[in-house]
mmCIF file with all atom_site columns, C-alpha atoms in Angstrom:
data_model
loop_
_atom_site.group_PDB
_atom_site.id
_atom_site.type_symbol
_atom_site.label_atom_id
_atom_site.label_alt_id
_atom_site.label_comp_id
_atom_site.label_asym_id
_atom_site.label_entity_id
_atom_site.label_seq_id
_atom_site.pdbx_PDB_ins_code
_atom_site.Cartn_x
_atom_site.Cartn_y
_atom_site.Cartn_z
_atom_site.occupancy
_atom_site.B_iso_or_equiv
_atom_site.pdbx_formal_charge
_atom_site.auth_seq_id
_atom_site.auth_comp_id
_atom_site.auth_asym_id
_atom_site.auth_atom_id
_atom_site.pdbx_PDB_model_num
ATOM 1   C CA . MET M 1 1   ? 6.332   9.333   -1.915 1.00 0.00 ? 216 MET M CA 1
ATOM 2   C CA . ALA M 1 2   ? 7.364   10.737  -5.300 1.00 0.00 ? 217 ALA M CA 1
ATOM 3   C CA . ASP M 1 3   ? 7.182   14.436  -4.400 1.00 0.00 ? 218 ASP M CA 1
ATOM 4   C CA . LYS M 1 4   ? 10.260  15.979  -2.814 1.00 0.00 ? 219 LYS M CA 1
ATOM 5   C CA . LEU M 1 5   ? 9.821   18.910  -0.471 1.00 0.00 ? 220 LEU M CA 1
ATOM 6   C CA . ASN M 1 6   ? 11.989  21.965  -0.965 1.00 0.00 ? 221 ASN M CA 1
ATOM 7   C CA . LEU M 1 7   ? 11.990  22.974  2.687  1.00 0.00 ? 222 LEU M CA 1
ATOM 8   C CA . ASP M 1 8   ? 12.163  21.338  6.063  1.00 0.00 ? 223 ASP M CA 1
ATOM 9   C CA . PRO M 1 9   ? 11.879  22.946  9.517  1.00 0.00 ? 224 PRO M CA 1
ATOM 10  C CA . VAL M 1 10  ? 15.674  23.244  9.950  1.00 0.00 ? 225 VAL M CA 1
ATOM 11  C CA . THR M 1 11  ? 16.124  24.966  6.566  1.00 0.00 ? 226 THR M CA 1
ATOM 12  C CA . ILE M 1 12  ? 13.372  27.413  7.439  1.00 0.00 ? 227 ILE M CA 1
ATOM 13  C CA . VAL M 1 13  ? 14.873  28.179  10.863 1.00 0.00 ? 228 VAL M CA 1
ATOM 14  C CA . ASN M 1 14  ? 18.354  28.733  9.416  1.00 0.00 ? 229 ASN M CA 1
ATOM 15  C CA . LYS M 1 15  ? 17.233  30.931  6.497  1.00 0.00 ? 230 LYS M CA 1
ATOM 16  C CA . LYS M 1 16  ? 18.809  34.398  6.642  1.00 0.00 ? 231 LYS M CA 1
ATOM 17  C CA . PHE M 1 17  ? 17.338  37.310  4.752  1.00 0.00 ? 232 PHE M CA 1
ATOM 18  C CA . GLY M 1 18  ? 19.276  40.223  3.384  1.00 0.00 ? 233 GLY M CA 1
ATOM 19  C CA . VAL M 1 19  ? 18.172  43.579  4.757  1.00 0.00 ? 234 VAL M CA 1
ATOM 20  C CA . ASP M 1 20  ? 18.463  46.935  3.057  1.00 0.00 ? 235 ASP M CA 1
ATOM 21  C CA . PHE M 1 21  ? 17.286  50.306  4.278  1.00 0.00 ? 236 PHE M CA 1
ATOM 22  C CA . LYS M 1 22  ? 13.748  49.509  3.035  1.00 0.00 ? 237 LYS M CA 1
ATOM 23  C CA . GLY M 1 23  ? 13.790  45.866  4.112  1.00 0.00 ? 238 GLY M CA 1
ATOM 24  C CA . TYR M 1 24  ? 11.301  43.920  6.166  1.00 0.00 ? 239 TYR M CA 1
ATOM 25  C CA . ASP M 1 25  ? 11.377  43.968  9.939  1.00 0.00 ? 240 ASP M CA 1
ATOM 26  C CA . PRO M 1 26  ? 13.523  40.960  10.905 1.00 0.00 ? 241 PRO M CA 1
ATOM 27  C CA . ASN M 1 27  ? 11.362  40.269  13.984 1.00 0.00 ? 242 ASN M CA 1
ATOM 28  C CA . GLU M 1 28  ? 8.213   40.055  11.868 1.00 0.00 ? 243 GLU M CA 1
ATOM 29  C CA . VAL M 1 29  ? 9.955   37.739  9.386  1.00 0.00 ? 244 VAL M CA 1
ATOM 30  C CA . ASP M 1 30  ? 11.202  35.515  12.239 1.00 0.00 ? 245 ASP M CA 1
ATOM 31  C CA . HIS M 1 31  ? 7.734   35.388  13.793 1.00 0.00 ? 246 HIS M CA 1
ATOM 32  C CA . MET M 1 32  ? 6.178   34.455  10.457 1.00 0.00 ? 247 MET M CA 1
ATOM 33  C CA . LEU M 1 33  ? 8.797   31.764  9.846  1.00 0.00 ? 248 LEU M CA 1
ATOM 34  C CA . ASP M 1 34  ? 8.137   30.338  13.314 1.00 0.00 ? 249 ASP M CA 1
ATOM 35  C CA . GLN M 1 35  ? 4.473   29.952  12.375 1.00 0.00 ? 250 GLN M CA 1
ATOM 36  C CA . VAL M 1 36  ? 5.407   28.355  9.036  1.00 0.00 ? 251 VAL M CA 1
ATOM 37  C CA . ILE M 1 37  ? 7.672   25.878  10.842 1.00 0.00 ? 252 ILE M CA 1
ATOM 38  C CA . GLU M 1 38  ? 4.919   24.934  13.288 1.00 0.00 ? 253 GLU M CA 1
ATOM 39  C CA . ASP M 1 39  ? 2.445   24.368  10.456 1.00 0.00 ? 254 ASP M CA 1
ATOM 40  C CA . TYR M 1 40  ? 5.002   22.453  8.429  1.00 0.00 ? 255 TYR M CA 1
ATOM 41  C CA . GLN M 1 41  ? 5.691   20.119  11.354 1.00 0.00 ? 256 GLN M CA 1
ATOM 42  C CA . THR M 1 42  ? 1.953   19.704  11.990 1.00 0.00 ? 257 THR M CA 1
ATOM 43  C CA . TYR M 1 43  ? 1.395   18.732  8.358  1.00 0.00 ? 258 TYR M CA 1
ATOM 44  C CA . GLN M 1 44  ? 4.309   16.296  8.461  1.00 0.00 ? 259 GLN M CA 1
ATOM 45  C CA . ASP M 1 45  ? 2.920   14.696  11.615 1.00 0.00 ? 260 ASP M CA 1
ATOM 46  C CA . MET M 1 46  ? -0.481  14.378  9.936  1.00 0.00 ? 261 MET M CA 1
ATOM 47  C CA . VAL M 1 47  ? 1.057   12.767  6.848  1.00 0.00 ? 262 VAL M CA 1
ATOM 48  C CA . ASP M 1 48  ? 3.040   10.318  8.988  1.00 0.00 ? 263 ASP M CA 1
ATOM 49  C CA . SER M 1 49  ? -0.057  9.416   10.986 1.00 0.00 ? 264 SER M CA 1
ATOM 50  C CA . LEU M 1 50  ? -2.194  8.916   7.892  1.00 0.00 ? 265 LEU M CA 1
ATOM 51  C CA . ASN M 1 51  ? 0.511   6.820   6.208  1.00 0.00 ? 266 ASN M CA 1
ATOM 52  C CA . ALA M 1 52  ? 0.629   4.593   9.291  1.00 0.00 ? 267 ALA M CA 1
ATOM 53  C CA . LYS M 1 53  ? -3.162  4.219   9.210  1.00 0.00 ? 268 LYS M CA 1
ATOM 54  C CA . VAL M 1 54  ? -3.087  3.378   5.499  1.00 0.00 ? 269 VAL M CA 1
ATOM 55  C CA . ALA M 1 55  ? -0.454  0.707   6.108  1.00 0.00 ? 270 ALA M CA 1
ATOM 56  C CA . ASP M 1 56  ? -2.511  -0.727  8.963  1.00 0.00 ? 271 ASP M CA 1
ATOM 57  C CA . LEU M 1 57  ? -5.685  -0.776  6.866  1.00 0.00 ? 272 LEU M CA 1
ATOM 58  C CA . GLU M 1 58  ? -3.861  -2.397  3.930  1.00 0.00 ? 273 GLU M CA 1
ATOM 59  C CA . LYS M 1 59  ? -2.574  -5.094  6.279  1.00 0.00 ? 274 LYS M CA 1
ATOM 60  C CA . THR M 1 60  ? -6.072  -5.632  7.701  1.00 0.00 ? 275 THR M CA 1
ATOM 61  C CA . ASN M 1 61  ? -7.543  -5.704  4.208  1.00 0.00 ? 276 ASN M CA 1
ATOM 62  C CA . ALA M 1 62  ? -5.047  -8.331  3.054  1.00 0.00 ? 277 ALA M CA 1
ATOM 63  C CA . SER M 1 63  ? -5.772  -10.433 6.124  1.00 0.00 ? 278 SER M CA 1
ATOM 64  C CA . LEU M 1 64  ? -9.521  -10.191 5.585  1.00 0.00 ? 279 LEU M CA 1
ATOM 65  C CA . ARG M 1 65  ? -9.193  -11.091 1.911  1.00 0.00 ? 280 ARG M CA 1
ATOM 66  C CA . ALA M 1 66  ? -7.143  -14.141 2.808  1.00 0.00 ? 281 ALA M CA 1
ATOM 67  C CA . ARG M 1 67  ? -9.705  -15.162 5.411  1.00 0.00 ? 282 ARG M CA 1
ATOM 68  C CA . LEU M 1 68  ? -12.537 -14.661 2.923  1.00 0.00 ? 283 LEU M CA 1
ATOM 69  C CA . ILE M 1 69  ? -10.800 -16.855 0.344  1.00 0.00 ? 284 ILE M CA 1
ATOM 70  C CA . GLU M 1 70  ? -10.295 -19.517 3.000  1.00 0.00 ? 285 GLU M CA 1
ATOM 71  C CA . VAL M 1 71  ? -13.943 -19.393 4.088  1.00 0.00 ? 286 VAL M CA 1
ATOM 72  C CA . GLU M 1 72  ? -15.196 -19.436 0.505  1.00 0.00 ? 287 GLU M CA 1
ATOM 73  C CA . GLY M 1 73  ? -13.020 -22.463 -0.244 1.00 0.00 ? 288 GLY M CA 1
ATOM 74  C CA . LYS M 1 74  ? -14.323 -24.333 2.781  1.00 0.00 ? 289 LYS M CA 1
ATOM 75  C CA . GLU M 1 75  ? -17.882 -23.354 1.909  1.00 0.00 ? 290 GLU M CA 1
ATOM 76  C CA . ARG M 1 76  ? -17.490 -24.511 -1.686 1.00 0.00 ? 291 ARG M CA 1
ATOM 77  C CA . ALA M 1 77  ? -16.111 -27.850 -0.545 1.00 0.00 ? 292 ALA M CA 1
ATOM 78  C CA . ARG M 1 78  ? -18.945 -28.282 1.938  1.00 0.00 ? 293 ARG M CA 1
ATOM 79  C CA . ASP M 1 79  ? -21.604 -27.215 -0.578 1.00 0.00 ? 294 ASP M CA 1
ATOM 80  C CA . GLU M 1 80  ? -20.460 -29.773 -3.112 1.00 0.00 ? 295 GLU M CA 1
ATOM 81  C CA . ASP M 1 81  ? -21.523 -32.484 -0.670 1.00 0.00 ? 296 ASP M CA 1
ATOM 82  C CA . GLY M 1 82  ? -24.478 -30.690 0.925  1.00 0.00 ? 297 GLY M CA 1
ATOM 83  C CA . ASP M 1 83  ? -28.162 -30.093 0.468  1.00 0.00 ? 298 ASP M CA 1
ATOM 84  C CA . PRO M 1 84  ? -29.062 -27.407 -2.146 1.00 0.00 ? 299 PRO M CA 1
ATOM 85  C CA . MET M 1 85  ? -31.412 -25.677 0.338  1.00 0.00 ? 300 MET M CA 1
ATOM 86  C CA . MET M 1 86  ? -28.592 -25.394 2.879  1.00 0.00 ? 301 MET M CA 1
ATOM 87  C CA . GLN M 1 87  ? -26.281 -23.981 0.219  1.00 0.00 ? 302 GLN M CA 1
ATOM 88  C CA . GLY M 1 88  ? -28.567 -20.990 -0.286 1.00 0.00 ? 303 GLY M CA 1
ATOM 89  C CA . ALA M 1 89  ? -28.892 -20.397 3.459  1.00 0.00 ? 304 ALA M CA 1
ATOM 90  C CA . SER M 1 90  ? -25.153 -20.558 4.003  1.00 0.00 ? 305 SER M CA 1
ATOM 91  C CA . ASN M 1 91  ? -24.509 -18.129 1.137  1.00 0.00 ? 306 ASN M CA 1
ATOM 92  C CA . VAL M 1 92  ? -26.905 -15.644 2.726  1.00 0.00 ? 307 VAL M CA 1
ATOM 93  C CA . ASP M 1 93  ? -25.074 -16.063 6.029  1.00 0.00 ? 308 ASP M CA 1
ATOM 94  C CA . ILE M 1 94  ? -21.720 -15.413 4.344  1.00 0.00 ? 309 ILE M CA 1
ATOM 95  C CA . LEU M 1 95  ? -23.078 -12.308 2.615  1.00 0.00 ? 310 LEU M CA 1
ATOM 96  C CA . LYS M 1 96  ? -24.447 -10.973 5.906  1.00 0.00 ? 311 LYS M CA 1
ATOM 97  C CA . ARG M 1 97  ? -21.133 -11.521 7.677  1.00 0.00 ? 312 ARG M CA 1
ATOM 98  C CA . LEU M 1 98  ? -19.187 -10.002 4.783  1.00 0.00 ? 313 LEU M CA 1
ATOM 99  C CA . THR M 1 99  ? -21.445 -6.931  4.787  1.00 0.00 ? 314 THR M CA 1
ATOM 100 C CA . LYS M 1 100 ? -20.972 -6.532  8.534  1.00 0.00 ? 315 LYS M CA 1
ATOM 101 C CA . LEU M 1 101 ? -17.196 -6.847  8.100  1.00 0.00 ? 316 LEU M CA 1
ATOM 102 C CA . GLU M 1 102 ? -17.125 -4.287  5.271  1.00 0.00 ? 317 GLU M CA 1
ATOM 103 C CA . ASN M 1 103 ? -19.199 -1.872  7.354  1.00 0.00 ? 318 ASN M CA 1
ATOM 104 C CA . GLU M 1 104 ? -16.692 -2.150  10.204 1.00 0.00 ? 319 GLU M CA 1
ATOM 105 C CA . VAL M 1 105 ? -13.708 -1.619  7.903  1.00 0.00 ? 320 VAL M CA 1
ATOM 106 C CA . PHE M 1 106 ? -15.240 1.362   6.130  1.00 0.00 ? 321 PHE M CA 1
ATOM 107 C CA . LYS M 1 107 ? -16.565 2.857   9.361  1.00 0.00 ? 322 LYS M CA 1
ATOM 108 C CA . ASN M 1 108 ? -13.048 2.713   10.851 1.00 0.00 ? 323 ASN M CA 1
ATOM 109 C CA . SER M 1 109 ? -11.323 4.068   7.746  1.00 0.00 ? 324 SER M CA 1
ATOM 110 C CA . GLY M 1 110 ? -13.894 6.817   7.195  1.00 0.00 ? 325 GLY M CA 1
ATOM 111 C CA . ASN M 1 111 ? -12.784 8.810   10.241 1.00 0.00 ? 326 ASN M CA 1
ATOM 112 C CA . PRO M 1 112 ? -9.053  9.684   10.091 1.00 0.00 ? 327 PRO M CA 1
ATOM 113 C CA . ASN M 1 113 ? -9.154  11.224  13.585 1.00 0.00 ? 328 ASN M CA 1
ATOM 114 C CA . ARG M 1 114 ? -10.414 8.016   15.205 1.00 0.00 ? 329 ARG M CA 1
ATOM 115 C CA . LYS M 1 115 ? -7.915  6.390   17.560 1.00 0.00 ? 330 LYS M CA 1
ATOM 116 C CA . HIS M 1 116 ? -7.335  2.630   17.305 1.00 0.00 ? 331 HIS M CA 1
#
């Protein structure tokens, strides 16, 4: 990730504010910082989870592409020796299976809250 965060939960917890006679109530500041820390950690957990899902989907995608190339190669080799009518039928079958596979991949990646 190219962006660098300025704060982390420990920095927020350890931050000390100067107080003058018109300063903020330290208890209110601490309470607010506690909420910021909780949200910050929640966001970090979400980012980590989504990055893991992206990596998993990229791995699955690469595997499926490799399998598709393999199947297409086998199909091409078989079609060179086969009946032209069967070639059309097998292409339709491949397209149907590919569409089903794409639907599964996009259905799974479309819902980030879905557990695998």
